[in-house]
Amino acid sequence: MAIATSSSAPLVDALGRRISYLRISVTDRCDLRCRYCMSERMQFLPKDQVLSLEEIALLADLFIARGITKIRLTGGEPLVRRDIGELVRRIGRHLGKGLDELTLTTNATRLDIHAQDLFDAGVRRVNVSLDSRDPARFADVTRGGDVGRVFAGLDAARAAGLAVKINMVALKGINDDEILPMLRWCDSQGLDLSLIETMPLGDTGEDRTDQYLPLTQVVDDIAAIHPLTPIAHRTGGPSRYHAVEGMRVRLGLITPLTRNFCADCNRIRMTCEGKIFMCLGHEDHVDFKAALREGGLDAVQPLVDRALRLKPAAHDFRIGANTPAATRRHMSVTGG
């Protein structure tokens, strides 16, 4: 199937925002069940509803031809997808030829198996989700996970030459006492750290109002001990970085609730079943799968432009008692 060439117009939405960053969820499955992300008993998509790796690669080709310069592979957990290495190699062939960066977000439980292959395919950095270093607490947050597997993955990533940033969701009453120790540990390990406010996506069986910890409060607590200075460092996503006095670590803040970053959003998301979501906090989407399977990439091109017109000005995230989740889908469907 050849890449469609009927449109080479750049990806610009109705508000004039240039879209250069595509996040691809390669699977809705995960080997963990994090409390803020998924319900304990998930129903996953049947295989015939999921795009093949070849279909994902073809759609990545199309988006790169339209001006996407950064692709992040997500899940679920991307490394549970069979033959994920082949997809990474396929997309990685575009590096230096329109694509500036290929990276992924992982829980790292299988990173020790894949780290060298990722580096060999052109990946140079990964984000690792880690909300607690304490074995018992990690097992509780993830509903049974083994933090030792994460540490093995981190060791393998660094041995392979991959830069690592830790993503930590700040959870009130769960891991708030670990945030400053996590920052200091990341500094000692040569890792960067991004803190993330919990997002109201899907029914997880948990009360997010009780879990929500505004990062404004966290920053004040950190800055009282380690003064913070905003810096211009960017990695293409929503994280806003700070230098930490006396440390090498860069501290990123992802604040969808306390400091909305929608005005300069440059991202779109594709699910493993070929749905394009223009915003993490909205249900509006365009389904590429049927068009791709029936008419090839030429049939998909008009849908790309339709999707751009659907991108909203901002998300609908709200946290509060008896406030429903912004979307019915879980975070694992679109990859956070």
mmCIF file of C-alpha atoms in Angstrom:
data_model
loop_
_atom_site.group_PDB
_atom_site.id
_atom_site.type_symbol
_atom_site.label_atom_id
_atom_site.label_comp_id
_atom_site.label_asym_id
_atom_site.label_seq_id
_atom_site.Cartn_x
_atom_site.Cartn_y
_atom_site.Cartn_z
ATOM 1 C CA MET A 1 0.000 0.000 0.000
ATOM 2 C CA ALA A 2 1.632 3.269 -1.069
ATOM 3 C CA ILE A 3 1.658 6.464 0.958
ATOM 4 C CA ALA A 4 -1.102 8.803 -0.179
ATOM 5 C CA THR A 5 0.223 11.968 -1.779
ATOM 6 C CA SER A 6 -3.006 13.824 -2.463
ATOM 7 C CA SER A 7 -2.387 16.227 0.400
ATOM 8 C CA SER A 8 0.846 17.586 1.796
ATOM 9 C CA ALA A 9 -0.750 20.487 3.676
ATOM 10 C CA PRO A 10 0.677 20.967 7.169
ATOM 11 C CA LEU A 11 -1.418 19.958 10.149
ATOM 12 C CA VAL A 12 -2.950 23.167 11.490
ATOM 13 C CA ASP A 13 -6.174 23.183 13.497
ATOM 14 C CA ALA A 14 -9.030 25.686 13.369
ATOM 15 C CA LEU A 15 -7.341 27.820 16.052
ATOM 16 C CA GLY A 16 -4.070 28.016 14.155
ATOM 17 C CA ARG A 17 -2.172 25.551 16.348
ATOM 18 C CA ARG A 18 0.445 23.591 14.410
ATOM 19 C CA ILE A 19 0.211 19.856 15.150
ATOM 20 C CA SER A 20 3.654 18.253 15.110
ATOM 21 C CA TYR A 21 3.389 15.541 17.780
ATOM 22 C CA LEU A 22 1.551 12.223 17.360
ATOM 23 C CA ARG A 23 1.019 9.827 20.244
ATOM 24 C CA ILE A 24 0.165 6.301 19.099
ATOM 25 C CA SER A 25 -1.380 3.805 21.506
ATOM 26 C CA VAL A 26 -0.285 0.462 20.092
ATOM 27 C CA THR A 27 -2.403 -1.586 22.516
ATOM 28 C CA ASP A 28 -5.045 -1.036 25.179
ATOM 29 C CA ARG A 29 -3.577 -3.913 27.194
ATOM 30 C CA CYS A 30 -1.229 -3.574 30.149
ATOM 31 C CA ASP A 31 0.415 -5.922 32.608
ATOM 32 C CA LEU A 32 -0.383 -3.527 35.492
ATOM 33 C CA ARG A 33 -3.698 -2.099 36.751
ATOM 34 C CA CYS A 34 -2.797 1.323 38.140
ATOM 35 C CA ARG A 35 -5.602 2.683 40.293
ATOM 36 C CA TYR A 36 -5.802 6.100 38.620
ATOM 37 C CA CYS A 37 -5.635 4.635 35.096
ATOM 38 C CA MET A 38 -7.678 1.438 34.830
ATOM 39 C CA SER A 39 -10.340 -0.542 36.595
ATOM 40 C CA GLU A 40 -9.251 -3.757 38.271
ATOM 41 C CA ARG A 41 -11.217 -5.926 35.847
ATOM 42 C CA MET A 42 -10.725 -4.494 32.382
ATOM 43 C CA GLN A 43 -12.383 -5.661 29.188
ATOM 44 C CA PHE A 44 -9.866 -5.317 26.385
ATOM 45 C CA LEU A 45 -10.504 -5.040 22.664
ATOM 46 C CA PRO A 46 -10.756 -8.229 20.599
ATOM 47 C CA LYS A 47 -7.890 -8.713 18.173
ATOM 48 C CA ASP A 48 -9.891 -7.974 15.016
ATOM 49 C CA GLN A 49 -10.710 -4.483 16.274
ATOM 50 C CA VAL A 50 -7.046 -3.591 16.775
ATOM 51 C CA LEU A 51 -4.906 -2.184 13.984
ATOM 52 C CA SER A 52 -2.158 -4.450 12.732
ATOM 53 C CA LEU A 53 1.388 -3.210 13.152
ATOM 54 C CA GLU A 54 1.524 -2.725 9.377
ATOM 55 C CA GLU A 55 -1.572 -0.505 9.517
ATOM 56 C CA ILE A 56 -0.105 1.526 12.374
ATOM 57 C CA ALA A 57 3.118 1.974 10.414
ATOM 58 C CA LEU A 58 1.248 3.102 7.297
ATOM 59 C CA LEU A 59 -0.702 5.697 9.246
ATOM 60 C CA ALA A 60 2.537 6.887 10.850
ATOM 61 C CA ASP A 61 3.953 7.254 7.319
ATOM 62 C CA LEU A 62 0.987 9.411 6.346
ATOM 63 C CA PHE A 63 1.282 11.685 9.371
ATOM 64 C CA ILE A 64 5.020 12.144 8.917
ATOM 65 C CA ALA A 65 4.351 13.121 5.310
ATOM 66 C CA ARG A 66 1.894 15.713 6.647
ATOM 67 C CA GLY A 67 4.395 17.266 9.052
ATOM 68 C CA ILE A 68 4.456 15.197 12.230
ATOM 69 C CA THR A 69 8.014 15.459 13.565
ATOM 70 C CA LYS A 70 7.685 13.570 16.853
ATOM 71 C CA ILE A 71 6.008 10.243 17.564
ATOM 72 C CA ARG A 72 5.571 8.673 20.978
ATOM 73 C CA LEU A 73 4.441 5.060 21.294
ATOM 74 C CA THR A 74 2.168 4.425 24.262
ATOM 75 C CA GLY A 75 -0.461 1.981 25.467
ATOM 76 C CA GLY A 76 -1.697 0.483 27.645
ATOM 77 C CA GLU A 77 1.821 -0.799 27.896
ATOM 78 C CA PRO A 78 3.462 -0.675 24.452
ATOM 79 C CA LEU A 79 6.030 -3.349 25.251
ATOM 80 C CA VAL A 80 3.360 -6.031 25.763
ATOM 81 C CA ARG A 81 2.458 -5.762 22.059
ATOM 82 C CA ARG A 82 3.882 -8.706 20.167
ATOM 83 C CA ASP A 83 6.525 -7.722 17.591
ATOM 84 C CA ILE A 84 6.673 -4.163 18.914
ATOM 85 C CA GLY A 85 10.337 -4.082 17.896
ATOM 86 C CA GLU A 86 9.414 -4.387 14.219
ATOM 87 C CA LEU A 87 7.072 -1.400 14.465
ATOM 88 C CA VAL A 88 9.749 0.679 16.174
ATOM 89 C CA ARG A 89 12.239 -0.211 13.444
ATOM 90 C CA ARG A 90 9.707 0.577 10.719
ATOM 91 C CA ILE A 91 8.869 4.025 12.086
ATOM 92 C CA GLY A 92 12.491 4.626 13.060
ATOM 93 C CA ARG A 93 13.486 4.565 9.384
ATOM 94 C CA HIS A 94 11.974 8.047 9.119
ATOM 95 C CA LEU A 95 14.374 9.544 11.668
ATOM 96 C CA GLY A 96 16.334 12.312 9.990
ATOM 97 C CA LYS A 97 13.928 12.156 7.050
ATOM 98 C CA GLY A 98 11.035 14.210 8.381
ATOM 99 C CA LEU A 99 10.829 12.615 11.810
ATOM 100 C CA ASP A 100 12.962 14.268 14.475
ATOM 101 C CA GLU A 101 12.236 11.924 17.366
ATOM 102 C CA LEU A 102 10.706 8.539 18.108
ATOM 103 C CA THR A 103 10.193 7.708 21.748
ATOM 104 C CA LEU A 104 7.838 5.831 24.042
ATOM 105 C CA THR A 105 6.241 5.790 27.474
ATOM 106 C CA THR A 106 6.481 2.511 29.366
ATOM 107 C CA ASN A 107 5.991 1.068 32.828
ATOM 108 C CA ALA A 108 9.440 -0.538 32.305
ATOM 109 C CA THR A 109 8.434 -4.017 33.484
ATOM 110 C CA ARG A 110 9.637 -5.374 30.135
ATOM 111 C CA LEU A 111 12.175 -2.724 29.305
ATOM 112 C CA ASP A 112 15.089 -4.981 30.187
ATOM 113 C CA ILE A 113 14.061 -7.214 27.263
ATOM 114 C CA HIS A 114 13.627 -4.391 24.732
ATOM 115 C CA ALA A 115 16.007 -1.584 25.714
ATOM 116 C CA GLN A 116 18.853 -2.445 23.338
ATOM 117 C CA ASP A 117 16.510 -3.056 20.401
ATOM 118 C CA LEU A 118 14.842 0.311 21.024
ATOM 119 C CA PHE A 119 18.195 2.081 20.954
ATOM 120 C CA ASP A 120 19.275 0.222 17.828
ATOM 121 C CA ALA A 121 16.044 1.343 16.099
ATOM 122 C CA GLY A 122 16.753 5.013 16.824
ATOM 123 C CA VAL A 123 14.995 5.643 20.130
ATOM 124 C CA ARG A 124 17.169 7.827 22.342
ATOM 125 C CA ARG A 125 14.989 8.482 25.374
ATOM 126 C CA VAL A 126 11.999 6.958 27.127
ATOM 127 C CA ASN A 127 9.547 8.022 29.798
ATOM 128 C CA VAL A 128 9.040 5.527 32.608
ATOM 129 C CA SER A 129 5.902 5.654 34.747
ATOM 130 C CA LEU A 130 6.878 5.132 38.378
ATOM 131 C CA ASP A 131 4.648 6.394 41.175
ATOM 132 C CA SER A 132 6.429 4.747 44.096
ATOM 133 C CA ARG A 133 9.779 3.088 44.757
ATOM 134 C CA ASP A 134 8.457 1.290 47.805
ATOM 135 C CA PRO A 135 7.702 -2.356 46.869
ATOM 136 C CA ALA A 136 4.522 -2.650 48.943
ATOM 137 C CA ARG A 137 3.145 0.715 47.886
ATOM 138 C CA PHE A 138 4.016 0.095 44.242
ATOM 139 C CA ALA A 139 2.165 -3.210 44.415
ATOM 140 C CA ASP A 140 -0.840 -1.446 45.927
ATOM 141 C CA VAL A 141 -0.972 1.403 43.374
ATOM 142 C CA THR A 142 -0.500 -0.982 40.432
ATOM 143 C CA ARG A 143 -2.668 -3.740 41.935
ATOM 144 C CA GLY A 144 0.062 -6.354 42.083
ATOM 145 C CA GLY A 145 3.092 -4.990 40.227
ATOM 146 C CA ASP A 146 6.724 -5.807 41.093
ATOM 147 C CA VAL A 147 8.846 -2.661 41.337
ATOM 148 C CA GLY A 148 11.959 -4.807 40.992
ATOM 149 C CA ARG A 149 11.045 -5.340 37.333
ATOM 150 C CA VAL A 150 10.983 -1.572 36.859
ATOM 151 C CA PHE A 151 14.438 -1.162 38.389
ATOM 152 C CA ALA A 152 15.766 -3.907 36.098
ATOM 153 C CA GLY A 153 14.275 -2.044 33.144
ATOM 154 C CA LEU A 154 15.878 1.223 34.224
ATOM 155 C CA ASP A 155 19.275 -0.444 34.526
ATOM 156 C CA ALA A 156 18.916 -1.952 31.048
ATOM 157 C CA ALA A 157 17.814 1.361 29.545
ATOM 158 C CA ARG A 158 20.836 3.208 30.843
ATOM 159 C CA ALA A 159 23.162 0.386 29.814
ATOM 160 C CA ALA A 160 21.749 0.636 26.282
ATOM 161 C CA GLY A 161 22.335 4.395 26.170
ATOM 162 C CA LEU A 162 18.714 5.523 26.589
ATOM 163 C CA ALA A 163 18.014 8.722 28.506
ATOM 164 C CA VAL A 164 15.200 8.227 31.012
ATOM 165 C CA LYS A 165 12.632 10.581 32.490
ATOM 166 C CA ILE A 166 10.477 9.351 35.359
ATOM 167 C CA ASN A 167 6.760 10.208 35.218
ATOM 168 C CA MET A 168 5.154 10.287 38.666
ATOM 169 C CA VAL A 169 1.441 10.914 39.161
ATOM 170 C CA ALA A 170 1.017 12.900 42.377
ATOM 171 C CA LEU A 171 -1.621 11.154 44.521
ATOM 172 C CA LYS A 172 -2.829 12.686 47.772
ATOM 173 C CA GLY A 173 -2.553 10.329 50.709
ATOM 174 C CA ILE A 174 -0.881 7.687 48.556
ATOM 175 C CA ASN A 175 2.538 8.878 47.403
ATOM 176 C CA ASP A 176 2.692 12.548 48.397
ATOM 177 C CA ASP A 177 5.316 11.725 51.049
ATOM 178 C CA GLU A 178 7.541 10.193 48.312
ATOM 179 C CA ILE A 179 7.697 13.178 45.952
ATOM 180 C CA LEU A 180 10.717 14.906 47.483
ATOM 181 C CA PRO A 181 12.581 11.590 48.006
ATOM 182 C CA MET A 182 11.784 10.689 44.371
ATOM 183 C CA LEU A 183 13.249 14.011 43.210
ATOM 184 C CA ARG A 184 16.438 13.412 45.174
ATOM 185 C CA TRP A 185 16.675 9.806 43.960
ATOM 186 C CA CYS A 186 16.269 10.886 40.335
ATOM 187 C CA ASP A 187 19.048 13.404 40.832
ATOM 188 C CA SER A 188 21.325 10.714 42.256
ATOM 189 C CA GLN A 189 20.510 8.398 39.328
ATOM 190 C CA GLY A 190 20.949 10.983 36.567
ATOM 191 C CA LEU A 191 17.243 10.911 35.671
ATOM 192 C CA ASP A 192 14.799 13.750 35.056
ATOM 193 C CA LEU A 193 11.414 13.792 36.780
ATOM 194 C CA SER A 194 7.978 14.978 35.681
ATOM 195 C CA LEU A 195 5.154 15.250 38.187
ATOM 196 C CA ILE A 196 1.619 14.832 36.821
ATOM 197 C CA GLU A 197 -1.776 15.796 38.202
ATOM 198 C CA THR A 198 -4.258 12.925 38.115
ATOM 199 C CA MET A 199 -6.701 13.197 35.201
ATOM 200 C CA PRO A 200 -10.419 12.236 35.324
ATOM 201 C CA LEU A 201 -10.580 9.661 32.538
ATOM 202 C CA GLY A 202 -12.841 6.593 32.678
ATOM 203 C CA ASP A 203 -14.316 4.738 35.643
ATOM 204 C CA THR A 204 -11.451 3.291 37.652
ATOM 205 C CA GLY A 205 -13.488 2.283 40.697
ATOM 206 C CA GLU A 206 -11.569 4.896 42.708
ATOM 207 C CA ASP A 207 -12.569 8.365 43.974
ATOM 208 C CA ARG A 208 -10.254 10.775 42.176
ATOM 209 C CA THR A 209 -11.394 13.656 44.384
ATOM 210 C CA ASP A 210 -9.670 11.935 47.288
ATOM 211 C CA GLN A 211 -6.572 11.253 45.159
ATOM 212 C CA TYR A 212 -6.207 14.693 43.555
ATOM 213 C CA LEU A 213 -3.130 16.643 44.622
ATOM 214 C CA PRO A 214 -2.672 20.060 42.943
ATOM 215 C CA LEU A 215 0.913 20.559 41.863
ATOM 216 C CA THR A 216 0.823 24.188 42.979
ATOM 217 C CA GLN A 217 0.895 22.832 46.514
ATOM 218 C CA VAL A 218 3.664 20.347 45.677
ATOM 219 C CA VAL A 219 5.828 23.045 44.084
ATOM 220 C CA ASP A 220 5.491 25.256 47.156
ATOM 221 C CA ASP A 221 6.602 22.371 49.375
ATOM 222 C CA ILE A 222 9.609 21.556 47.197
ATOM 223 C CA ALA A 223 10.640 25.187 46.689
ATOM 224 C CA ALA A 224 10.685 25.775 50.440
ATOM 225 C CA ILE A 225 13.633 23.353 50.612
ATOM 226 C CA HIS A 226 15.077 23.414 47.078
ATOM 227 C CA PRO A 227 14.420 26.717 45.242
ATOM 228 C CA LEU A 228 13.119 26.220 41.687
ATOM 229 C CA THR A 229 13.877 28.273 38.575
ATOM 230 C CA PRO A 230 11.799 27.960 35.387
ATOM 231 C CA ILE A 231 13.922 26.980 32.376
ATOM 232 C CA ALA A 232 13.273 26.955 28.627
ATOM 233 C CA HIS A 233 13.940 23.204 28.213
ATOM 234 C CA ARG A 234 11.181 21.466 26.225
ATOM 235 C CA THR A 235 10.676 17.882 25.085
ATOM 236 C CA GLY A 236 7.738 18.499 22.743
ATOM 237 C CA GLY A 237 4.976 17.750 25.232
ATOM 238 C CA PRO A 238 3.122 19.662 27.956
ATOM 239 C CA SER A 239 5.760 19.401 30.682
ATOM 240 C CA ARG A 240 7.140 22.754 31.884
ATOM 241 C CA TYR A 241 10.591 22.380 33.403
ATOM 242 C CA HIS A 242 12.409 23.869 36.367
ATOM 243 C CA ALA A 243 16.002 23.779 37.523
ATOM 244 C CA VAL A 244 16.359 22.620 41.129
ATOM 245 C CA GLU A 245 18.932 24.468 43.193
ATOM 246 C CA GLY A 246 21.835 22.192 44.084
ATOM 247 C CA MET A 247 20.702 19.379 41.770
ATOM 248 C CA ARG A 248 21.272 18.237 38.185
ATOM 249 C CA VAL A 249 17.748 16.885 37.791
ATOM 250 C CA ARG A 250 15.235 18.822 35.704
ATOM 251 C CA LEU A 251 11.798 18.892 37.298
ATOM 252 C CA GLY A 252 8.853 18.889 34.893
ATOM 253 C CA LEU A 253 5.273 19.765 35.809
ATOM 254 C CA ILE A 254 2.228 18.534 33.874
ATOM 255 C CA THR A 255 -0.736 20.504 35.222
ATOM 256 C CA PRO A 256 -3.951 19.937 33.241
ATOM 257 C CA LEU A 257 -6.062 21.183 36.145
ATOM 258 C CA THR A 258 -4.154 23.921 37.955
ATOM 259 C CA ARG A 259 -2.435 25.440 34.921
ATOM 260 C CA ASN A 260 -4.156 24.642 31.653
ATOM 261 C CA PHE A 261 -1.665 24.240 28.777
ATOM 262 C CA CYS A 262 -4.212 23.866 25.961
ATOM 263 C CA ALA A 263 -3.478 27.178 24.201
ATOM 264 C CA ASP A 264 -0.268 25.839 22.683
ATOM 265 C CA CYS A 265 -1.247 22.164 22.364
ATOM 266 C CA ASN A 266 0.625 20.526 19.475
ATOM 267 C CA ARG A 267 -0.617 16.949 19.978
ATOM 268 C CA ILE A 268 -3.053 14.431 18.569
ATOM 269 C CA ARG A 269 -3.573 10.843 19.668
ATOM 270 C CA MET A 270 -4.283 7.671 17.735
ATOM 271 C CA THR A 271 -5.690 4.636 19.526
ATOM 272 C CA CYS A 272 -4.830 1.051 18.708
ATOM 273 C CA GLU A 273 -8.169 0.712 16.878
ATOM 274 C CA GLY A 274 -7.432 3.639 14.577
ATOM 275 C CA LYS A 275 -9.429 6.374 16.273
ATOM 276 C CA ILE A 276 -7.919 9.847 16.236
ATOM 277 C CA PHE A 277 -8.640 11.866 19.359
ATOM 278 C CA MET A 278 -7.736 15.518 19.007
ATOM 279 C CA CYS A 279 -7.950 16.062 22.770
ATOM 280 C CA LEU A 280 -7.375 13.733 25.708
ATOM 281 C CA GLY A 281 -10.294 15.321 27.556
ATOM 282 C CA HIS A 282 -12.982 15.009 24.855
ATOM 283 C CA GLU A 283 -14.870 12.110 23.320
ATOM 284 C CA ASP A 284 -14.917 13.593 19.787
ATOM 285 C CA HIS A 285 -12.847 11.499 17.412
ATOM 286 C CA VAL A 286 -12.470 10.398 13.815
ATOM 287 C CA ASP A 287 -12.242 6.686 13.002
ATOM 288 C CA PHE A 288 -9.570 5.879 10.399
ATOM 289 C CA LYS A 289 -9.782 2.082 10.534
ATOM 290 C CA ALA A 290 -12.708 1.449 8.191
ATOM 291 C CA ALA A 291 -11.467 4.015 5.663
ATOM 292 C CA LEU A 292 -7.967 2.541 5.720
ATOM 293 C CA ARG A 293 -9.168 -1.039 5.284
ATOM 294 C CA GLU A 294 -11.687 -0.209 2.575
ATOM 295 C CA GLY A 295 -9.966 2.549 0.598
ATOM 296 C CA GLY A 296 -6.345 2.727 1.693
ATOM 297 C CA LEU A 297 -4.471 5.862 2.665
ATOM 298 C CA ASP A 298 -6.119 7.971 -0.049
ATOM 299 C CA ALA A 299 -9.408 7.452 1.809
ATOM 300 C CA VAL A 300 -7.810 8.505 5.086
ATOM 301 C CA GLN A 301 -6.457 11.851 3.880
ATOM 302 C CA PRO A 302 -9.811 13.720 4.022
ATOM 303 C CA LEU A 303 -10.407 12.360 7.515
ATOM 304 C CA VAL A 304 -7.152 13.925 8.714
ATOM 305 C CA ASP A 305 -8.457 17.354 7.758
ATOM 306 C CA ARG A 306 -11.818 16.599 9.367
ATOM 307 C CA ALA A 307 -10.043 15.657 12.597
ATOM 308 C CA LEU A 308 -8.131 18.935 12.600
ATOM 309 C CA ARG A 309 -11.402 20.858 12.473
ATOM 310 C CA LEU A 310 -12.626 18.979 15.554
ATOM 311 C CA LYS A 311 -9.754 19.945 17.849
ATOM 312 C CA PRO A 312 -11.314 21.917 20.739
ATOM 313 C CA ALA A 313 -9.917 25.014 22.375
ATOM 314 C CA ALA A 314 -9.431 23.186 25.694
ATOM 315 C CA HIS A 315 -10.145 19.986 27.586
ATOM 316 C CA ASP A 316 -13.066 19.402 29.968
ATOM 317 C CA PHE A 317 -11.173 18.051 32.981
ATOM 318 C CA ARG A 318 -12.827 18.775 36.326
ATOM 319 C CA ILE A 319 -12.247 17.288 39.749
ATOM 320 C CA GLY A 320 -14.895 17.400 42.446
ATOM 321 C CA ALA A 321 -17.320 15.363 44.499
ATOM 322 C CA ASN A 322 -19.918 13.654 42.293
ATOM 323 C CA THR A 323 -18.266 15.093 39.161
ATOM 324 C CA PRO A 324 -18.227 12.476 36.380
ATOM 325 C CA ALA A 325 -15.069 11.631 34.471
ATOM 326 C CA ALA A 326 -14.395 13.840 31.453
ATOM 327 C CA THR A 327 -14.554 10.795 29.170
ATOM 328 C CA ARG A 328 -15.861 7.246 29.375
ATOM 329 C CA ARG A 329 -12.639 5.783 28.002
ATOM 330 C CA HIS A 330 -9.788 4.916 30.333
ATOM 331 C CA MET A 331 -6.421 6.608 30.130
ATOM 332 C CA SER A 332 -4.968 3.337 28.870
ATOM 333 C CA VAL A 333 -7.000 3.642 25.650
ATOM 334 C CA THR A 334 -5.286 6.843 24.469
ATOM 335 C CA GLY A 335 -2.044 6.647 26.375
ATOM 336 C CA GLY A 336 -2.316 9.605 28.740
#
